[in-house]
Amino acid sequence: MQILIKGARVLDPGSMDEKKDVLIDGEQIAAILDPSDALPSDSVPSGAMPEHTGDMQVIDAAGLVLVPGLMDIHVHLREPGHEYKETIASGLAAAAKGGFTAVCAMPNTMPVNDNAQVTTFILEKARLAKGAKVYPVGAVSKGSAGSNLAEIQDMQQAGIKAVTDDGLPVVNAQLMRRALEYCNGLSIPVFVHAEELSLVNSGAMNEGPAATFWGIKGIPNAAETVMVARDILLSQLTGAHVHFCHISCKESIAAIRSAKQQGIRVTCETAPHYFTLIDEDVKDYDTNFKMNPPLRSNEDREAVIQGLADGTIDAIASDHAPHSKEEKDLEFDQAAFGIVGLETSLPLSLQLVHGGALTLEELIRKMAKNPAQILGINNDIIPGNRADLTLIDLNQKTIIDPALFVSKSRNTPFAGMVVQGRAVCTMVDGKIVFNALTD
Ligand code: DOR
Ligand code: ZN
Ligand code: ZN
């Protein structure tokens, strides 16, 4: 089976930004052709076109942008154990709809992904699902309990691409040092959920005037930055690659910027909610605005945008954290932390481009190229590479409507927001897994 994507602006950051036709043969990108070379679907291919055609599907992509498949490196798929929130199948369908060809699955499932059997289970379920690919992330410690290292090498052989105890910090610095040394030997990054629990002190939103107004206990920026600072030092000590998850505040960004300037091997991600919303948006105890780390001040939000623009923040990842209605429909301090993000991440991130904070090329670096690089994956749009591709319509306006989510959960603070731009077709290994062009 061949697919010809005709007339798209092909944007592969660092190597291509031109109108081209892209031919896909089976699971691979077969050729990138000048639009004039391209043949209609019923003609016999020759010259630059590969031999056999069989049946060819032609996608008219005029006016659309074709980019390397977007990758969301921070997703909670909830299976095994919490299938009422999300399954691997529902999460991967939501990812495909959001334009993602691959996601990293966080290990805080039940049981925790701390051994090769769980890793294999996740990959097997993903293979059966018709959506994005999964790159599982294993736990740092057994049960993410923070005492003993998990079976990291076994899990790597089974397919994990990184480790983390996300949802929880690795409290013990010595265990973190050992994990970094070990993972450095295996050439995989350690993803850090940077949180100093003693400073969180059962807070539920950002510490500041908004928390005082609503009478909710606050979480200071320092709860994040203290751990960022510790793990920068441990990266320096061990030479290991530390990747900081969901960076939310200005002090963390300054620390990471300075670490990078010193040549310390750190990368980081932020999530769309940290550059879109602030703590003052938390109103009437709406728990759809509750996540960890919390929405910060406007100054922090501006620092996040600056960090994205100057390259301090490498990636945008959603921290897709589905929860049931029952787990959210509680007192603010009792409700679960987390919001869904797979189906809103690209449209929200595109607002940075429309607003002039980032170029489209910079955004695609942060949503496709850098995530791939962090995991050691090559997703260049070149012949011979797997056809993991996303087609984006930059102009289409939509209203975010949780009722239309294919995710099993609806916990979003963005309901009703008007956004411009969305993914219209997602292709994984040459197969179309989401297509709004023919709907
Ligand atoms: O908001 C969050 N939700 N933050 C986390 O660190 C964990 C996540 C979850 O698993 O629900
Ligand atoms: Zn986390
Ligand atoms: Zn998370």
Coordinates of C-alpha atoms and ligand atoms in Angstrom, one line a residue:
M1 CA 0.0 0.0 0.0
Q2 CA 1.3 3.4 -0.9
I3 CA 0.2 6.8 0.2
L4 CA 1.1 10.1 -1.6
I5 CA 0.8 13.2 0.5
K6 CA 0.5 15.9 -2.1
G7 CA 1.3 19.6 -1.9
A8 CA 1.9 20.0 1.8
R9 CA 4.5 22.5 3.3
V10 CA 6.9 19.9 4.6
L11 CA 8.6 21.2 7.7
D12 CA 11.4 19.2 9.2
P13 CA 13.2 21.6 11.6
G14 CA 16.8 22.1 10.6
S15 CA 16.6 20.4 7.3
M16 CA 13.5 21.3 5.2
D17 CA 10.7 23.8 4.9
E18 CA 9.4 23.5 1.4
K19 CA 6.3 22.5 -0.6
K20 CA 6.9 18.8 -1.5
D21 CA 5.1 15.6 -2.2
V22 CA 5.9 12.8 0.2
L23 CA 5.5 9.2 -1.0
I24 CA 5.0 6.5 1.6
D25 CA 5.5 2.8 0.7
G26 CA 4.4 0.3 3.4
E27 CA 5.8 1.4 6.7
Q28 CA 8.4 3.8 5.3
I29 CA 8.9 7.1 3.7
A30 CA 9.9 6.2 0.1
A31 CA 10.5 9.5 -1.6
I32 CA 10.3 13.2 -1.2
L33 CA 9.5 14.7 -4.5
D34 CA 9.2 18.2 -6.0
P35 CA 5.5 18.8 -6.4
S36 CA 5.9 18.9 -10.2
D37 CA 7.3 15.4 -10.2
A38 CA 4.3 14.0 -8.5
L39 CA 2.0 11.8 -10.4
P40 CA -1.8 11.5 -10.1
S41 CA -3.0 8.4 -8.4
D42 CA -4.0 6.6 -11.6
S43 CA -0.9 7.2 -13.6
V44 CA 2.1 4.8 -13.9
P45 CA 5.0 5.9 -11.8
S46 CA 8.5 6.2 -13.3
G47 CA 11.8 7.8 -12.7
A48 CA 12.0 9.1 -9.1
M49 CA 9.0 7.1 -8.1
P50 CA 9.5 3.6 -6.7
E51 CA 8.6 0.6 -8.7
H52 CA 5.5 -1.1 -7.6
T53 CA 2.4 1.0 -6.9
G54 CA -0.5 -1.4 -6.4
D55 CA -3.2 0.8 -5.0
M56 CA -2.1 4.3 -4.0
Q57 CA -4.0 6.6 -1.7
V58 CA -3.6 10.3 -2.5
I59 CA -4.0 12.8 0.3
D60 CA -4.6 16.4 -1.0
A61 CA -2.6 18.3 1.6
A62 CA -2.6 21.7 -0.1
G63 CA -2.6 24.4 2.6
L64 CA -1.5 21.9 5.3
V65 CA 1.8 21.5 7.1
L66 CA 3.5 18.0 7.2
V67 CA 5.8 17.6 10.2
P68 CA 7.7 14.7 11.8
G69 CA 5.3 12.8 14.0
L70 CA 4.7 14.7 17.2
M71 CA 5.9 13.0 20.4
D72 CA 4.4 13.5 23.8
I73 CA 7.0 12.3 26.2
H74 CA 4.9 12.6 29.4
V75 CA 1.6 10.7 29.4
H76 CA -0.2 8.7 32.0
L77 CA -2.0 5.8 30.2
R78 CA -3.3 4.2 33.5
E79 CA -3.2 0.6 32.3
P80 CA -2.6 -1.8 34.0
G81 CA -4.8 -1.1 37.0
H82 CA -6.7 2.1 36.5
E83 CA -8.6 1.3 33.3
Y84 CA -11.6 3.3 34.4
K85 CA -9.5 6.5 33.9
E86 CA -7.9 5.5 30.6
T87 CA -6.8 2.3 28.8
I88 CA -3.8 2.0 26.6
A89 CA -6.2 1.8 23.6
S90 CA -8.2 4.9 24.6
G91 CA -5.1 6.9 25.5
L92 CA -3.4 6.0 22.2
A93 CA -6.5 6.9 20.2
A94 CA -6.6 10.3 22.0
A95 CA -2.9 10.7 21.2
A96 CA -3.5 10.0 17.5
K97 CA -6.4 12.5 17.5
G98 CA -4.1 15.1 19.1
G99 CA -1.5 14.6 16.3
F100 CA 0.9 12.4 18.3
T101 CA 2.5 9.4 16.7
A102 CA 4.2 8.4 19.9
V103 CA 3.9 8.9 23.6
C104 CA 5.9 8.0 26.7
A105 CA 3.9 6.0 29.2
M106 CA 4.6 6.9 32.8
P107 CA 5.1 3.9 35.1
N108 CA 2.8 4.9 38.0
T109 CA 0.2 2.2 37.1
M110 CA -1.0 -0.6 39.3
P111 CA 1.2 -2.5 39.4
V112 CA 4.0 0.0 38.8
N113 CA 6.1 -0.6 35.6
D114 CA 9.2 -1.6 37.5
N115 CA 9.9 -5.0 35.8
A116 CA 10.1 -6.4 32.3
Q117 CA 6.7 -8.2 32.5
V118 CA 4.8 -5.0 32.9
T119 CA 6.8 -3.3 30.2
T120 CA 6.1 -6.2 27.8
F121 CA 2.4 -6.1 28.8
I122 CA 2.2 -2.4 27.9
L123 CA 4.0 -2.9 24.5
E124 CA 1.7 -5.8 23.7
K125 CA -1.5 -3.9 24.4
A126 CA -0.1 -0.9 22.4
R127 CA 0.6 -3.2 19.4
L128 CA -3.0 -4.3 19.4
A129 CA -4.4 -0.8 19.7
K130 CA -4.7 1.3 16.6
G131 CA -3.2 4.6 17.6
A132 CA 0.1 6.2 18.5
K133 CA 3.2 4.2 19.5
V134 CA 4.2 3.8 23.0
Y135 CA 7.7 4.2 24.5
P136 CA 7.3 2.9 28.0
V137 CA 9.1 4.6 30.9
G138 CA 10.1 2.3 33.7
A139 CA 10.3 3.1 37.4
V140 CA 13.5 4.2 39.1
S141 CA 12.7 2.3 42.3
K142 CA 10.8 -0.9 43.0
G143 CA 7.1 0.1 43.3
S144 CA 8.3 3.7 43.0
A145 CA 8.7 3.4 46.8
G146 CA 12.1 5.1 46.8
S147 CA 14.1 2.3 48.5
N148 CA 15.6 -0.1 46.0
L149 CA 16.4 0.3 42.3
A150 CA 13.9 -1.3 39.9
E151 CA 15.0 -3.9 37.4
I152 CA 16.2 -1.2 35.0
Q153 CA 18.4 -3.2 32.6
D154 CA 15.7 -5.9 32.3
M155 CA 13.2 -3.3 31.4
Q156 CA 15.5 -1.7 28.9
Q157 CA 15.8 -5.0 27.2
A158 CA 12.0 -5.2 27.2
G159 CA 11.7 -1.7 25.6
I160 CA 11.8 1.2 28.1
K161 CA 13.4 4.4 26.9
A162 CA 13.8 6.2 30.2
V163 CA 13.1 5.8 33.9
T164 CA 11.2 7.9 36.4
D165 CA 9.2 7.6 39.7
D166 CA 6.9 10.4 38.3
G167 CA 4.0 11.2 40.5
L168 CA 6.6 11.1 43.3
P169 CA 10.1 12.5 43.7
V170 CA 13.1 10.3 44.4
V171 CA 13.5 11.5 48.0
N172 CA 16.7 9.7 48.7
A173 CA 19.6 11.6 47.0
Q174 CA 21.9 8.5 47.3
L175 CA 19.4 6.3 45.5
M176 CA 19.1 9.1 42.8
R177 CA 22.9 9.1 42.5
R178 CA 23.0 5.3 42.0
A179 CA 20.1 5.5 39.5
L180 CA 21.9 8.2 37.5
E181 CA 25.2 6.2 37.5
Y182 CA 23.4 3.1 36.4
C183 CA 21.3 4.8 33.7
N184 CA 24.3 6.6 32.4
G185 CA 25.9 3.2 31.8
L186 CA 22.8 2.1 29.9
S187 CA 22.6 5.4 28.0
I188 CA 19.0 6.2 29.0
P189 CA 17.8 9.5 30.7
V190 CA 16.3 9.8 34.1
F191 CA 13.0 11.8 34.0
V192 CA 12.7 13.8 37.2
H193 CA 9.5 14.8 38.9
A194 CA 11.0 17.6 40.9
E195 CA 9.1 18.0 44.2
E196 CA 10.4 18.5 47.7
L197 CA 7.5 17.0 49.7
S198 CA 8.4 18.7 53.0
L199 CA 7.9 22.1 51.2
V200 CA 4.7 21.0 49.5
N201 CA 3.4 20.3 53.0
S202 CA -0.1 19.2 51.7
G203 CA -0.6 22.3 49.7
A204 CA -3.0 22.1 46.8
M205 CA -2.4 25.2 44.6
N206 CA 0.4 27.8 44.1
E207 CA 1.4 29.7 47.2
G208 CA 0.4 33.3 46.7
P209 CA -2.5 35.8 46.9
A210 CA -4.9 33.6 44.9
A211 CA -4.4 30.7 47.4
T212 CA -4.9 33.0 50.3
F213 CA -8.1 34.4 48.7
W214 CA -9.6 31.0 48.3
G215 CA -8.2 29.7 51.6
I216 CA -6.3 26.8 50.0
K217 CA -2.9 25.7 51.3
G218 CA -0.1 26.9 49.0
I219 CA 2.8 25.1 47.3
P220 CA 5.9 27.4 46.9
N221 CA 8.0 27.6 43.8
A222 CA 10.9 26.4 45.9
A223 CA 9.2 23.0 46.3
E224 CA 10.1 22.4 42.7
T225 CA 13.4 24.3 42.4
V226 CA 15.1 22.8 45.4
M227 CA 14.8 19.4 43.7
V228 CA 15.8 20.8 40.3
A229 CA 18.9 22.2 42.0
R230 CA 19.8 18.9 43.7
D231 CA 19.4 16.9 40.5
I232 CA 21.5 19.4 38.5
L233 CA 24.3 18.8 41.0
L234 CA 23.8 15.0 40.8
S235 CA 23.9 15.2 37.0
Q236 CA 27.1 17.2 37.2
L237 CA 28.5 14.6 39.7
T238 CA 27.6 11.6 37.6
G239 CA 27.6 12.9 34.0
A240 CA 24.2 11.4 33.5
H241 CA 21.4 12.8 31.4
V242 CA 18.7 14.3 33.7
H243 CA 15.4 15.3 32.1
F244 CA 13.2 17.6 34.2
C245 CA 9.4 17.0 33.8
H246 CA 6.7 19.6 33.8
I247 CA 8.8 22.7 34.7
S248 CA 6.5 25.4 36.0
C249 CA 8.4 28.3 37.6
K250 CA 11.0 30.9 36.9
E251 CA 13.6 29.8 39.5
S252 CA 13.7 26.3 38.0
I253 CA 14.1 27.7 34.5
A254 CA 16.9 30.0 35.7
A255 CA 18.7 27.1 37.3
I256 CA 18.4 24.9 34.2
R257 CA 19.5 27.7 32.0
S258 CA 22.6 28.2 34.1
A259 CA 23.3 24.4 34.2
K260 CA 23.1 24.2 30.4
Q261 CA 25.5 27.1 30.1
Q262 CA 28.0 25.1 32.3
G263 CA 27.6 22.1 30.0
I264 CA 25.7 20.0 32.5
R265 CA 23.7 17.3 30.7
V266 CA 20.1 18.4 31.5
T267 CA 17.0 18.8 29.4
C268 CA 13.5 19.8 30.4
E269 CA 9.9 20.0 29.4
T270 CA 6.9 22.2 30.3
A271 CA 3.2 21.5 29.7
P272 CA 0.7 23.7 27.8
H273 CA -1.2 24.7 31.0
Y274 CA 1.9 26.4 32.4
F275 CA 2.2 28.8 29.5
T276 CA -1.6 29.3 29.1
L277 CA -3.0 29.6 32.6
I278 CA -2.0 31.1 36.0
D279 CA -3.1 30.6 39.6
E280 CA -5.5 33.5 39.3
D281 CA -7.5 31.4 36.9
V282 CA -8.3 28.9 39.7
K283 CA -11.8 29.9 40.6
D284 CA -14.7 28.6 42.6
Y285 CA -12.8 25.6 43.7
D286 CA -12.9 24.1 40.2
T287 CA -10.7 21.0 40.5
N288 CA -10.1 20.9 36.8
F289 CA -7.5 23.6 37.6
K290 CA -5.7 21.3 40.1
M291 CA -2.5 19.6 39.0
N292 CA 1.0 19.0 40.3
P293 CA 3.0 21.1 40.0
P294 CA 0.3 23.8 40.3
L295 CA -0.5 26.7 38.0
R296 CA 1.9 29.5 39.0
S297 CA 2.0 33.3 38.9
N298 CA 1.8 35.3 35.7
E299 CA 5.6 36.1 36.1
D300 CA 6.2 32.3 36.1
R301 CA 4.1 31.9 33.0
E302 CA 6.1 34.6 31.2
A303 CA 9.3 32.9 32.3
V304 CA 8.1 29.6 30.8
I305 CA 7.4 31.3 27.5
Q306 CA 10.8 33.0 27.6
G307 CA 12.4 29.6 28.5
L308 CA 10.8 28.1 25.5
A309 CA 11.8 30.9 23.2
D310 CA 15.5 30.9 24.3
G311 CA 15.9 27.2 24.2
T312 CA 16.2 26.5 27.9
I313 CA 13.0 24.5 27.7
D314 CA 13.5 21.7 25.2
A315 CA 10.1 20.1 24.9
I316 CA 6.4 20.5 25.4
A317 CA 4.7 17.5 26.9
S318 CA 1.2 17.3 28.2
D319 CA 1.5 15.4 31.5
H320 CA -1.8 13.8 30.3
A321 CA -3.3 12.7 33.7
P322 CA -6.8 11.3 33.3
H323 CA -9.0 11.0 36.4
S324 CA -12.6 10.0 36.8
K325 CA -15.4 12.4 37.7
E326 CA -15.6 10.9 41.2
E327 CA -11.9 11.6 41.8
K328 CA -12.3 15.3 40.7
D329 CA -15.7 16.0 42.1
L330 CA -14.3 16.6 45.7
E331 CA -13.2 19.4 47.9
F332 CA -10.2 21.1 46.3
D333 CA -7.7 19.8 48.7
Q334 CA -9.1 16.2 48.4
A335 CA -9.4 16.0 44.6
A336 CA -6.8 14.2 42.5
F337 CA -4.0 16.2 40.9
G338 CA -3.9 16.2 37.1
I339 CA -5.6 17.2 33.9
V340 CA -5.9 15.5 30.5
G341 CA -3.8 17.0 27.7
L342 CA -3.4 14.8 24.6
E343 CA -6.3 16.3 22.7
T344 CA -5.5 19.9 23.6
S345 CA -1.7 20.1 23.6
L346 CA -1.1 20.9 20.0
P347 CA -3.9 23.5 19.6
L348 CA -2.8 25.3 22.9
S349 CA 0.8 25.2 21.8
L350 CA 0.0 26.6 18.4
Q351 CA -1.3 29.7 20.2
L352 CA 2.3 30.5 21.0
V353 CA 3.0 30.6 17.2
H354 CA -0.1 32.7 16.4
G355 CA 0.9 35.1 19.2
G356 CA 4.5 35.4 17.9
A357 CA 6.3 33.8 20.9
L358 CA 7.7 30.9 18.9
T359 CA 8.1 30.2 15.2
L360 CA 6.3 27.1 13.8
E361 CA 9.7 25.6 13.3
E362 CA 10.7 26.2 16.9
L363 CA 7.4 24.7 18.1
I364 CA 7.9 21.5 16.0
R365 CA 11.3 21.2 17.5
K366 CA 9.7 21.2 20.9
M367 CA 6.9 18.8 20.0
A368 CA 8.7 16.4 17.7
K369 CA 12.5 16.7 17.2
N370 CA 13.7 17.4 20.7
P371 CA 11.5 14.8 22.3
A372 CA 12.8 12.2 19.8
Q373 CA 16.4 13.3 20.6
I374 CA 15.9 13.0 24.3
L375 CA 14.8 9.4 23.8
G376 CA 17.5 8.7 21.2
I377 CA 15.1 8.2 18.3
N378 CA 15.5 9.5 14.7
N379 CA 12.3 10.9 13.3
D380 CA 13.7 12.9 10.4
I381 CA 11.5 13.1 7.2
I382 CA 13.9 11.3 5.0
P383 CA 13.5 8.2 2.7
G384 CA 14.0 5.0 4.5
N385 CA 12.7 6.3 7.9
R386 CA 9.5 5.0 9.3
A387 CA 6.5 7.0 8.1
D388 CA 5.5 8.6 11.5
L389 CA 4.0 11.9 10.3
T390 CA 1.5 14.6 11.3
L391 CA -0.5 16.9 9.1
I392 CA -1.5 20.1 10.7
D393 CA -4.1 22.7 9.7
L394 CA -2.8 26.0 11.2
N395 CA -6.0 27.9 10.6
Q396 CA -9.0 25.7 11.6
K397 CA -10.7 27.2 14.6
T398 CA -12.3 24.9 17.2
I399 CA -13.9 25.2 20.5
I400 CA -12.5 22.8 23.1
D401 CA -15.3 20.4 24.0
P402 CA -14.6 17.7 26.5
A403 CA -17.7 15.8 25.3
L404 CA -15.8 15.1 22.0
F405 CA -12.7 13.7 23.7
V406 CA -11.8 10.1 22.8
S407 CA -9.9 9.9 26.1
K408 CA -12.0 8.2 28.8
S409 CA -11.6 11.2 31.0
R410 CA -12.8 14.8 30.7
N411 CA -10.8 16.6 33.4
T412 CA -9.7 19.7 31.5
P413 CA -9.7 23.4 32.5
F414 CA -9.9 24.4 28.8
A415 CA -13.5 23.6 28.1
G416 CA -15.1 26.3 25.9
M417 CA -11.8 27.9 24.9
V418 CA -11.5 28.8 21.2
V419 CA -8.3 27.7 19.6
Q420 CA -6.8 28.0 16.1
G421 CA -5.1 25.1 14.5
R422 CA -5.2 21.3 14.9
A423 CA -3.9 18.0 13.7
V424 CA -5.9 16.7 10.8
C425 CA -4.1 13.5 9.9
T426 CA -1.8 11.3 11.9
M427 CA 0.2 8.4 10.4
V428 CA 2.1 5.8 12.3
D429 CA 4.4 3.3 10.5
G430 CA 2.7 4.3 7.2
K431 CA -0.8 3.7 8.6
I432 CA -3.3 6.4 9.0
V433 CA -4.4 6.2 12.6
F434 CA -6.4 9.5 12.6
N435 CA -7.9 11.3 9.7
A436 CA -10.2 14.3 9.9
L437 CA -9.8 15.1 6.2
T438 CA -12.3 12.5 5.1
D439 CA -14.6 12.6 8.1
Ligands
DOR1 O1 -0.9 16.3 38.2 C1 -0.3 15.3 38.2 N1 -0.9 14.1 38.0 N2 1.0 15.3 38.6 C2 1.7 14.2 38.8 O2 2.9 14.2 39.1 C3 1.1 12.9 38.7 C4 -0.1 12.9 37.8 C5 -1.0 11.7 37.9 O3 -0.5 10.6 37.8 O4 -2.2 11.9 38.0
ZN2 ZN 5.1 14.5 37.7
ZN3 ZN 3.2 13.0 35.2

